[in-house]
CSV table of C-alpha atoms in Angstrom, one decimal:
chain,number,residue,atom,x,y,z
P,1,UNK,CA,0.8,-1.1,5.6
P,2,UNK,CA,4.2,-2.1,4.6
P,3,UNK,CA,5.5,-5.4,5.7
P,4,UNK,CA,8.5,-5.4,8.0
P,5,UNK,CA,7.9,-1.9,9.2
P,6,UNK,CA,6.7,-0.7,12.6
P,7,UNK,CA,3.2,0.8,12.9
P,8,UNK,CA,1.9,3.0,15.7
P,9,UNK,CA,-1.6,3.5,16.5
P,10,UNK,CA,-3.2,5.8,19.3
P,11,UNK,CA,-6.5,5.4,21.0
P,12,UNK,CA,-7.7,8.3,23.0
P,13,UNK,CA,-10.9,8.4,25.2
P,14,UNK,CA,-12.7,11.7,24.9
P,15,UNK,CA,-13.8,13.4,28.0
P,16,UNK,CA,-17.4,12.5,27.0
P,17,UNK,CA,-16.1,8.9,26.4
P,18,UNK,CA,-14.7,8.7,29.7
P,19,UNK,CA,-17.7,10.0,31.5
P,20,UNK,CA,-19.9,7.7,29.5
P,21,UNK,CA,-18.0,4.5,30.1
P,22,UNK,CA,-16.3,5.4,33.3
P,23,UNK,CA,-13.2,3.9,31.7
P,24,UNK,CA,-9.6,5.0,31.9
P,25,UNK,CA,-6.6,4.2,29.6
P,26,UNK,CA,-6.1,0.9,31.6
P,27,UNK,CA,-9.5,-0.2,30.3
P,28,UNK,CA,-8.3,0.1,26.6
P,29,UNK,CA,-7.4,-3.0,24.6
P,30,UNK,CA,-6.2,-3.3,20.9
P,31,UNK,CA,-7.2,-6.2,18.7
P,32,UNK,CA,-6.1,-7.3,15.3
P,33,UNK,CA,-9.1,-9.1,13.6
P,34,UNK,CA,-10.3,-10.9,16.9
P,35,UNK,CA,-6.9,-11.4,18.4
P,36,UNK,CA,-5.9,-9.3,21.4
P,37,UNK,CA,-2.6,-7.5,21.2
P,38,UNK,CA,-0.4,-8.4,24.1
P,39,UNK,CA,-0.1,-5.5,26.5
P,40,UNK,CA,3.7,-5.5,26.3
P,41,UNK,CA,3.1,-3.5,22.9
P,42,UNK,CA,1.0,-0.8,24.7
P,43,UNK,CA,2.4,2.5,25.8
P,44,UNK,CA,0.3,4.5,28.3
P,45,UNK,CA,0.5,8.2,27.3
P,46,UNK,CA,-1.9,9.5,30.0
P,47,UNK,CA,-5.1,8.4,31.8
P,48,UNK,CA,-7.0,8.4,28.6
P,49,UNK,CA,-4.7,7.4,25.9
P,50,UNK,CA,-3.0,4.2,24.9
P,51,UNK,CA,-0.8,3.6,21.9
P,52,UNK,CA,0.6,0.5,20.3
P,53,UNK,CA,3.6,-0.2,18.2
P,54,UNK,CA,3.8,-3.4,16.3
P,55,UNK,CA,6.0,-4.8,13.5
P,56,UNK,CA,3.7,-5.5,10.5
P,57,UNK,CA,3.9,-9.2,9.3
P,58,UNK,CA,1.7,-11.3,7.0
P,59,UNK,CA,0.0,-12.6,10.2
P,60,UNK,CA,-1.1,-9.0,11.0
P,61,UNK,CA,-5.0,-9.2,10.2
P,62,UNK,CA,-7.2,-6.4,9.4
P,63,UNK,CA,-9.1,-4.8,11.0
P,64,UNK,CA,-7.3,-3.1,13.9
P,65,UNK,CA,-9.7,-2.2,16.7
P,66,UNK,CA,-9.5,-0.2,19.9
P,67,UNK,CA,-11.9,-1.6,22.6
P,68,UNK,CA,-12.8,0.0,25.8
P,69,UNK,CA,-14.3,-1.7,28.9
P,70,UNK,CA,-17.4,0.1,29.9
P,71,UNK,CA,-18.3,0.2,33.6
P,72,UNK,CA,-21.7,1.6,33.3
P,73,UNK,CA,-23.6,-1.5,33.5
P,74,UNK,CA,-23.6,-4.0,36.3
P,75,UNK,CA,-21.1,-6.1,34.5
P,76,UNK,CA,-18.1,-4.6,32.6
P,77,UNK,CA,-18.7,-4.8,28.8
P,78,UNK,CA,-16.1,-4.3,26.0
P,79,UNK,CA,-17.2,-1.9,23.4
P,80,UNK,CA,-15.4,-1.1,20.1
P,81,UNK,CA,-14.8,2.6,19.8
P,82,UNK,CA,-12.4,2.7,16.8
P,83,UNK,CA,-11.4,0.6,14.0
P,84,UNK,CA,-9.4,0.7,10.8
P,85,UNK,CA,-9.3,-1.6,7.7
P,86,UNK,CA,-5.9,-2.1,6.1
P,87,UNK,CA,-3.9,-4.2,3.5
P,88,UNK,CA,-0.4,-5.3,4.0
P,89,UNK,CA,2.5,-5.6,1.2
P,90,UNK,CA,5.4,-4.1,-0.1
P,91,UNK,CA,6.2,-0.9,-2.4
P,92,UNK,CA,7.0,-2.3,-6.0
P,93,UNK,CA,10.5,-2.9,-6.9
P,94,UNK,CA,12.0,-0.7,-9.7
P,95,UNK,CA,11.5,-2.6,-13.0
P,96,UNK,CA,14.9,-3.7,-14.6
P,97,UNK,CA,16.1,-5.0,-17.9
P,98,UNK,CA,13.8,-3.0,-20.2
P,99,UNK,CA,13.8,-4.3,-23.8
P,100,UNK,CA,11.8,-2.9,-26.5
P,101,UNK,CA,11.3,-3.6,-30.3
P,102,UNK,CA,9.4,-2.7,-33.3
P,103,UNK,CA,8.5,-5.1,-36.1
P,104,UNK,CA,9.4,-4.3,-39.7
P,105,UNK,CA,7.7,-5.7,-42.9
P,106,UNK,CA,9.7,-4.8,-46.1
P,107,UNK,CA,10.5,-1.2,-45.7
P,108,UNK,CA,7.5,-0.4,-43.3
P,109,UNK,CA,8.0,0.0,-39.6
P,110,UNK,CA,5.1,-0.8,-37.3
P,111,UNK,CA,3.7,2.1,-35.3
P,112,UNK,CA,3.6,-0.2,-32.1
P,113,UNK,CA,6.7,-0.6,-29.9
P,114,UNK,CA,6.4,-3.6,-27.7
P,115,UNK,CA,8.5,-3.9,-24.4
P,116,UNK,CA,9.2,-6.3,-21.7
P,117,UNK,CA,10.9,-5.9,-18.4
P,118,UNK,CA,11.7,-7.7,-15.2
P,119,UNK,CA,9.3,-6.5,-12.4
P,120,UNK,CA,11.5,-7.9,-9.6
P,121,UNK,CA,11.6,-11.0,-7.7
P,122,UNK,CA,9.4,-10.0,-4.6
P,123,UNK,CA,5.6,-10.0,-5.0
P,124,UNK,CA,4.2,-6.6,-3.7
P,125,UNK,CA,1.0,-8.5,-2.6
P,126,UNK,CA,-1.0,-5.3,-3.5
P,127,UNK,CA,-2.5,-4.1,-6.8
P,128,UNK,CA,0.5,-2.6,-8.8
P,129,UNK,CA,0.1,-0.8,-12.0
P,130,UNK,CA,2.9,-0.6,-14.6
P,131,UNK,CA,3.2,2.2,-17.2
P,132,UNK,CA,5.4,2.7,-20.1
P,133,UNK,CA,6.6,6.2,-21.1
P,134,UNK,CA,8.2,7.4,-24.2
P,135,UNK,CA,9.6,10.8,-25.0
P,136,UNK,CA,11.2,12.2,-28.1
P,137,UNK,CA,11.3,16.0,-29.1
P,138,UNK,CA,8.4,17.6,-27.2
P,139,UNK,CA,6.1,14.4,-27.7
P,140,UNK,CA,5.3,12.2,-24.7
P,141,UNK,CA,3.5,8.9,-25.0
P,142,UNK,CA,2.2,6.8,-22.1
P,143,UNK,CA,0.4,3.5,-21.6
P,144,UNK,CA,-0.7,1.8,-18.5
P,145,UNK,CA,0.1,-1.8,-18.9
P,146,UNK,CA,-2.3,-4.5,-17.6
P,147,UNK,CA,0.5,-7.0,-17.4
P,148,UNK,CA,3.3,-6.8,-14.9
P,149,UNK,CA,6.1,-7.5,-17.5
P,150,UNK,CA,4.8,-6.4,-20.9
P,151,UNK,CA,3.3,-3.3,-22.6
P,152,UNK,CA,2.9,-1.6,-25.9
P,153,UNK,CA,3.3,2.0,-27.0
P,154,UNK,CA,1.4,3.4,-30.0
P,155,UNK,CA,3.5,6.0,-31.8
P,156,UNK,CA,1.0,6.5,-34.7
P,157,UNK,CA,4.2,7.2,-36.8
P,158,UNK,CA,7.5,5.6,-35.7
P,159,UNK,CA,10.1,8.3,-35.0
P,160,UNK,CA,13.3,7.6,-37.0
P,161,UNK,CA,16.6,9.1,-36.8
P,162,UNK,CA,16.1,10.6,-33.4
P,163,UNK,CA,16.6,9.6,-29.7
P,164,UNK,CA,13.6,8.0,-28.0
P,165,UNK,CA,13.6,7.8,-24.2
P,166,UNK,CA,11.7,4.8,-22.9
P,167,UNK,CA,10.9,4.1,-19.2
P,168,UNK,CA,8.8,2.0,-17.2
P,169,UNK,CA,7.2,2.7,-13.7
P,170,UNK,CA,5.6,0.5,-11.2
P,171,UNK,CA,3.2,2.1,-8.5
P,172,UNK,CA,1.0,0.8,-5.8
P,173,UNK,CA,-0.5,2.5,-2.6
P,174,UNK,CA,2.8,2.0,-0.8
P,175,UNK,CA,5.1,3.9,-3.4
P,176,UNK,CA,6.6,4.0,-6.7
């Protein structure tokens, strides 16, 4: 889930669930980890459905759980009927200031091009992969970098006297 964005979840009691628990929408509660979400964030949609809308912050802790109070036993008991695990973070910023170089020894060019870039100031908080891409003529070369600000491309034979387009991409589960 993206930090700073709103998130809406809906909990629906099935007909069987309502009969089994004798519960209604008023018996549904939401929890992040083990902290109950204040009812002011609830929206009652009908007698069997409640949704919540919350702003995602770093304090929003996984899992999100939908609980229902069952009235079957002599004393009401809260039962978890739905849950989801999640992580919070940001989509990666677009890498900037891409700089690349090739080493030369005498009249020989290395076949390796090294590149650095600025990944951005904001930490995405999620695993983010960076990939370098080169294109010239009809040839494409790519490399997934294990570092967030450095990578290398192996050209086998370094192209000379031609335009080579180099780009870097950052990607995580929230976007590119």
